[in-house]
Short mmCIF file of C-alpha atoms in Angstrom, two decimals:
data_model
loop_
_atom_site.label_atom_id
_atom_site.label_comp_id
_atom_site.label_asym_id
_atom_site.label_seq_id
_atom_site.Cartn_x
_atom_site.Cartn_y
_atom_site.Cartn_z
CA UNK A 1 -0.03 0.00 -0.02
CA UNK A 2 1.16 3.58 -0.73
CA UNK A 3 -0.73 5.17 2.09
CA UNK A 4 1.48 6.68 4.82
CA UNK A 5 -1.32 6.20 7.42
CA UNK A 6 -2.40 2.56 7.82
CA UNK A 7 -6.03 1.65 7.19
CA UNK A 8 -7.77 -0.10 10.10
CA UNK A 9 -10.87 -2.18 9.49
CA UNK A 10 -13.40 -1.86 12.32
CA UNK A 11 -16.28 -4.32 12.78
CA UNK A 12 -19.79 -3.01 13.56
CA UNK A 13 -22.61 -4.02 15.86
CA UNK A 14 -26.09 -5.35 15.05
CA UNK A 15 -27.82 -5.15 18.41
CA UNK A 16 -30.20 -2.53 17.04
CA UNK A 17 -32.45 -4.17 14.49
CA UNK A 18 -31.82 -2.75 11.00
CA UNK A 19 -28.82 -0.66 11.94
CA UNK A 20 -25.06 -1.10 11.82
CA UNK A 21 -23.40 0.90 14.65
CA UNK A 22 -20.13 1.27 16.48
CA UNK A 23 -19.04 3.21 19.49
CA UNK A 24 -17.48 6.30 17.97
CA UNK A 25 -14.54 6.10 20.40
CA UNK A 26 -13.12 3.11 18.47
CA UNK A 27 -12.69 5.20 15.39
CA UNK A 28 -11.48 8.24 17.34
CA UNK A 29 -8.72 6.32 19.06
CA UNK A 30 -7.54 4.80 15.77
CA UNK A 31 -7.49 8.28 14.19
CA UNK A 32 -5.69 9.71 17.21
CA UNK A 33 -2.95 6.96 16.86
CA UNK A 34 -2.45 7.97 13.19
CA UNK A 35 -4.61 5.31 11.55
CA UNK A 36 -7.48 5.70 9.06
CA UNK A 37 -10.54 3.92 10.39
CA UNK A 38 -12.74 1.99 7.82
CA UNK A 39 -15.97 0.59 9.21
CA UNK A 40 -17.31 -2.68 7.95
CA UNK A 41 -21.10 -3.08 7.63
CA UNK A 42 -22.95 -6.35 8.32
CA UNK A 43 -24.74 -7.72 5.27
CA UNK A 44 -27.43 -10.33 5.84
CA UNK A 45 -26.86 -12.23 2.59
CA UNK A 46 -23.19 -12.97 3.51
CA UNK A 47 -24.50 -15.24 6.29
CA UNK A 48 -26.15 -17.62 3.79
CA UNK A 49 -23.84 -17.37 0.75
CA UNK A 50 -20.33 -18.76 1.32
CA UNK A 51 -18.90 -17.59 -2.01
CA UNK A 52 -20.21 -14.04 -1.52
CA UNK A 53 -18.86 -14.00 2.01
CA UNK A 54 -15.40 -15.14 0.71
CA UNK A 55 -15.46 -12.42 -1.94
CA UNK A 56 -16.27 -9.68 0.55
CA UNK A 57 -13.72 -10.85 3.13
CA UNK A 58 -10.93 -11.01 0.54
CA UNK A 59 -11.84 -7.51 -0.79
CA UNK A 60 -11.79 -6.03 2.71
CA UNK A 61 -8.48 -7.60 3.65
CA UNK A 62 -6.88 -6.33 0.51
CA UNK A 63 -7.67 -2.81 1.61
CA UNK A 64 -6.61 -2.82 5.29
CA UNK A 65 -3.41 -2.97 7.27
CA UNK A 66 -5.02 -4.00 10.59
CA UNK A 67 -8.28 -5.38 12.02
CA UNK A 68 -10.11 -4.13 15.13
CA UNK A 69 -12.75 -6.52 16.46
CA UNK A 70 -15.16 -4.56 18.67
CA UNK A 71 -17.29 -5.40 21.57
CA UNK A 72 -21.00 -6.39 21.49
CA UNK A 73 -23.43 -9.14 22.27
CA UNK A 74 -22.84 -12.87 22.97
CA UNK A 75 -21.61 -15.21 20.31
CA UNK A 76 -24.40 -17.60 19.23
CA UNK A 77 -24.09 -21.19 20.55
CA UNK A 78 -24.59 -22.59 17.01
CA UNK A 79 -21.87 -20.52 15.44
CA UNK A 80 -18.45 -21.97 14.67
CA UNK A 81 -19.87 -25.47 14.37
CA UNK A 82 -21.53 -25.35 17.72
CA UNK A 83 -18.20 -25.59 19.65
CA UNK A 84 -18.20 -22.13 21.17
CA UNK A 85 -18.99 -22.94 24.79
CA UNK A 86 -17.85 -25.50 27.36
CA UNK A 87 -20.08 -28.58 27.63
CA UNK A 88 -21.00 -27.68 31.21
CA UNK A 89 -22.10 -24.16 30.22
CA UNK A 90 -25.80 -23.62 29.74
CA UNK A 91 -26.62 -20.04 30.85
CA UNK A 92 -28.86 -17.83 28.79
CA UNK A 93 -27.19 -15.86 25.97
CA UNK A 94 -27.77 -12.16 25.33
CA UNK A 95 -27.99 -10.16 22.09
CA UNK A 96 -26.71 -12.88 19.80
CA UNK A 97 -26.22 -12.06 16.09
CA UNK A 98 -25.36 -15.07 13.94
CA UNK A 99 -24.81 -12.78 10.93
CA UNK A 100 -22.09 -10.96 12.76
CA UNK A 101 -20.51 -14.26 14.00
CA UNK A 102 -20.33 -15.65 10.44
CA UNK A 103 -18.78 -12.45 9.00
CA UNK A 104 -16.33 -11.72 11.82
CA UNK A 105 -15.35 -15.36 12.10
CA UNK A 106 -14.34 -15.53 8.49
CA UNK A 107 -12.69 -12.14 8.62
CA UNK A 108 -10.70 -12.99 11.72
CA UNK A 109 -9.51 -16.38 10.49
CA UNK A 110 -8.29 -14.98 7.18
CA UNK A 111 -6.63 -11.98 8.81
CA UNK A 112 -4.95 -14.32 11.26
CA UNK A 113 -3.64 -16.50 8.36
CA UNK A 114 -2.33 -13.42 6.60
CA UNK A 115 -0.48 -12.16 9.74
CA UNK A 116 -2.55 -8.96 9.77
CA UNK A 117 -2.32 -7.10 13.10
CA UNK A 118 -5.49 -7.78 15.06
CA UNK A 119 -6.84 -6.15 18.20
CA UNK A 120 -9.88 -7.71 19.86
CA UNK A 121 -11.80 -5.81 22.51
CA UNK A 122 -14.28 -7.59 24.89
CA UNK A 123 -16.40 -9.67 22.50
CA UNK A 124 -13.56 -9.20 20.06
CA UNK A 125 -11.12 -10.92 22.38
CA UNK A 126 -13.60 -13.84 22.78
CA UNK A 127 -14.05 -14.12 19.06
CA UNK A 128 -10.28 -14.16 18.53
CA UNK A 129 -10.08 -17.16 20.91
CA UNK A 130 -13.14 -18.93 19.39
CA UNK A 131 -11.86 -18.50 15.79
CA UNK A 132 -8.73 -20.54 16.79
CA UNK A 133 -10.93 -23.32 18.33
CA UNK A 134 -10.87 -22.02 21.84
CA UNK A 135 -13.84 -22.12 24.18
CA UNK A 136 -15.64 -19.93 26.73
CA UNK A 137 -18.35 -19.97 29.38
CA UNK A 138 -21.78 -18.45 28.83
CA UNK A 139 -21.62 -16.80 32.26
CA UNK A 140 -18.94 -16.28 34.90
CA UNK A 141 -21.06 -18.12 37.44
CA UNK A 142 -20.42 -21.35 35.43
CA UNK A 143 -16.61 -21.09 35.43
CA UNK A 144 -15.09 -23.53 37.89
CA UNK A 145 -13.37 -21.60 40.68
CA UNK A 146 -15.05 -18.33 39.80
CA UNK A 147 -18.23 -16.63 41.11
CA UNK A 148 -20.62 -14.31 39.36
CA UNK A 149 -18.89 -11.11 40.40
CA UNK A 150 -20.26 -7.62 40.31
CA UNK A 151 -16.72 -6.52 39.43
CA UNK A 152 -17.14 -7.75 35.80
CA UNK A 153 -20.73 -7.08 34.60
CA UNK A 154 -22.50 -3.76 34.17
CA UNK A 155 -20.07 -1.94 36.44
CA UNK A 156 -20.90 1.79 36.26
CA UNK A 157 -19.61 4.28 35.45
CA UNK A 158 -18.16 2.51 32.50
CA UNK A 159 -15.24 4.86 32.15
CA UNK A 160 -13.89 4.18 35.62
CA UNK A 161 -11.76 1.23 36.84
CA UNK A 162 -13.76 -1.72 38.20
CA UNK A 163 -10.91 -4.11 39.10
CA UNK A 164 -7.25 -4.87 38.54
CA UNK A 165 -5.61 -7.05 35.96
CA UNK A 166 -2.18 -8.61 36.35
CA UNK A 167 -0.25 -9.13 33.15
CA UNK A 168 2.40 -11.76 32.47
CA UNK A 169 5.76 -9.96 32.61
CA UNK A 170 6.93 -11.37 29.29
CA UNK A 171 3.77 -10.34 27.45
CA UNK A 172 3.56 -7.72 24.68
CA UNK A 173 0.86 -5.94 26.74
CA UNK A 174 3.29 -5.51 29.67
CA UNK A 175 5.76 -4.07 27.29
CA UNK A 176 3.20 -1.70 25.81
CA UNK A 177 1.95 -0.46 29.12
CA UNK A 178 5.34 -0.59 30.95
CA UNK A 179 3.77 -2.40 33.86
CA UNK A 180 2.18 -5.75 34.88
CA UNK A 181 -0.57 -4.07 36.90
CA UNK A 182 -3.55 -2.33 35.28
CA UNK A 183 -6.78 -0.83 36.64
CA UNK A 184 -9.52 -1.57 34.03
CA UNK A 185 -13.23 -1.05 33.49
CA UNK A 186 -15.50 -4.01 32.96
CA UNK A 187 -18.71 -4.85 31.06
CA UNK A 188 -18.89 -8.59 30.45
CA UNK A 189 -20.67 -11.62 31.94
CA UNK A 190 -18.82 -14.25 29.92
CA UNK A 191 -15.19 -15.32 29.99
CA UNK A 192 -12.78 -17.29 27.76
CA UNK A 193 -11.94 -20.60 29.35
CA UNK A 194 -9.92 -22.88 27.07
CA UNK A 195 -7.25 -21.10 24.88
CA UNK A 196 -7.41 -21.64 21.16
CA UNK A 197 -4.58 -22.95 18.97
CA UNK A 198 -1.58 -20.61 19.39
CA UNK A 199 -3.44 -18.46 21.92
CA UNK A 200 -1.83 -17.67 25.24
CA UNK A 201 -3.73 -16.06 28.12
CA UNK A 202 -1.46 -13.31 29.53
CA UNK A 203 -3.68 -11.26 31.90
CA UNK A 204 -6.02 -12.19 34.75
CA UNK A 205 -8.35 -10.43 37.20
CA UNK A 206 -7.83 -10.93 40.92
CA UNK A 207 -10.39 -13.75 40.82
CA UNK A 208 -8.39 -15.50 37.96
CA UNK A 209 -10.77 -14.62 35.15
CA UNK A 210 -8.75 -14.45 31.89
CA UNK A 211 -8.65 -10.76 30.87
CA UNK A 212 -6.04 -10.65 28.07
CA UNK A 213 -4.60 -12.89 25.37
CA UNK A 214 -1.80 -12.84 22.76
CA UNK A 215 -0.26 -15.04 20.00
CA UNK A 216 3.50 -15.32 20.38
CA UNK A 217 4.31 -16.18 16.80
CA UNK A 218 2.31 -13.35 15.23
CA UNK A 219 3.52 -9.73 14.95
CA UNK A 220 0.49 -8.32 16.75
CA UNK A 221 -2.54 -10.36 17.78
CA UNK A 222 -3.83 -9.05 21.11
CA UNK A 223 -7.22 -9.39 22.90
CA UNK A 224 -8.33 -7.53 26.02
CA UNK A 225 -11.60 -8.20 27.92
CA UNK A 226 -12.05 -4.60 29.10
CA UNK A 227 -12.91 -1.49 27.11
CA UNK A 228 -9.87 0.73 26.67
CA UNK A 229 -11.74 2.99 24.22
CA UNK A 230 -14.16 3.88 27.02
CA UNK A 231 -11.70 3.90 29.85
CA UNK A 232 -9.78 6.72 28.13
CA UNK A 233 -6.44 6.12 29.88
CA UNK A 234 -4.74 3.61 27.69
CA UNK A 235 -4.03 5.33 24.27
CA UNK A 236 -0.74 3.41 24.08
CA UNK A 237 -2.54 0.17 23.21
CA UNK A 238 -4.12 1.78 20.11
CA UNK A 239 -0.84 3.48 19.27
CA UNK A 240 1.01 0.06 19.39
CA UNK A 241 -1.70 -1.52 17.27
CA UNK A 242 -1.62 1.22 14.64
CA UNK A 243 2.21 1.14 14.64
CA UNK A 244 2.12 -2.57 13.96
CA UNK A 245 -0.31 -1.99 11.08
CA UNK A 246 1.93 0.80 9.78
CA UNK A 247 4.96 -1.57 9.77
CA UNK A 248 2.99 -4.22 7.90
CA UNK A 249 1.86 -1.66 5.30
CA UNK A 250 5.57 -0.78 4.63
CA UNK A 251 6.44 -4.40 4.03
CA UNK A 252 3.56 -5.03 1.51
#
């Protein structure tokens, strides 16, 4: 690509019927970090037409230097061949969108194969893990050794820290933030449980809930369970992501 500023693809929500939306802060932080945000719409027909889905995914990936997987509703239990959740997990799901699962799953897998820098936030982190055959629990109350904690779900105000996360000292995230201790906000009732192929959990809440993941043999594949775009105190994560995308654009 000839662009100086890297183009970052950003996935959109479908929780509001008939509308594609994103939190504007995702795009703002990408722009602040020197990237050009490109928002991907959700198209119903892609869910049922594999060849059309493939064409769209290829076209999108040819045009971007990095992929931002945003937050949103739960991943449908029937998506990804029905192997999303642990066998013991049966809690009710909230705001599922199979159309989004299909599109983002294909997009994520292909971007991963192409070594595209990927940043997953909240649901985006979960999708990163699921796309590599990892698993999760439908609700924190079902995770062995954990309890349904008010520290994780619907903690207001959303832009204030709700709990701490301890990062592995050798992780990319610890290098990005310059510390292994973070104060983060929280807005999730689910959790990743079994890491996917190549995935390594590198951050945990005090109650041992996995809060961050990485892939060691990829230039930049990172997922965080909190919402740094809302917290407003972690611009360095977006800067590192956009810088990784910029480096890739220079090599292609």
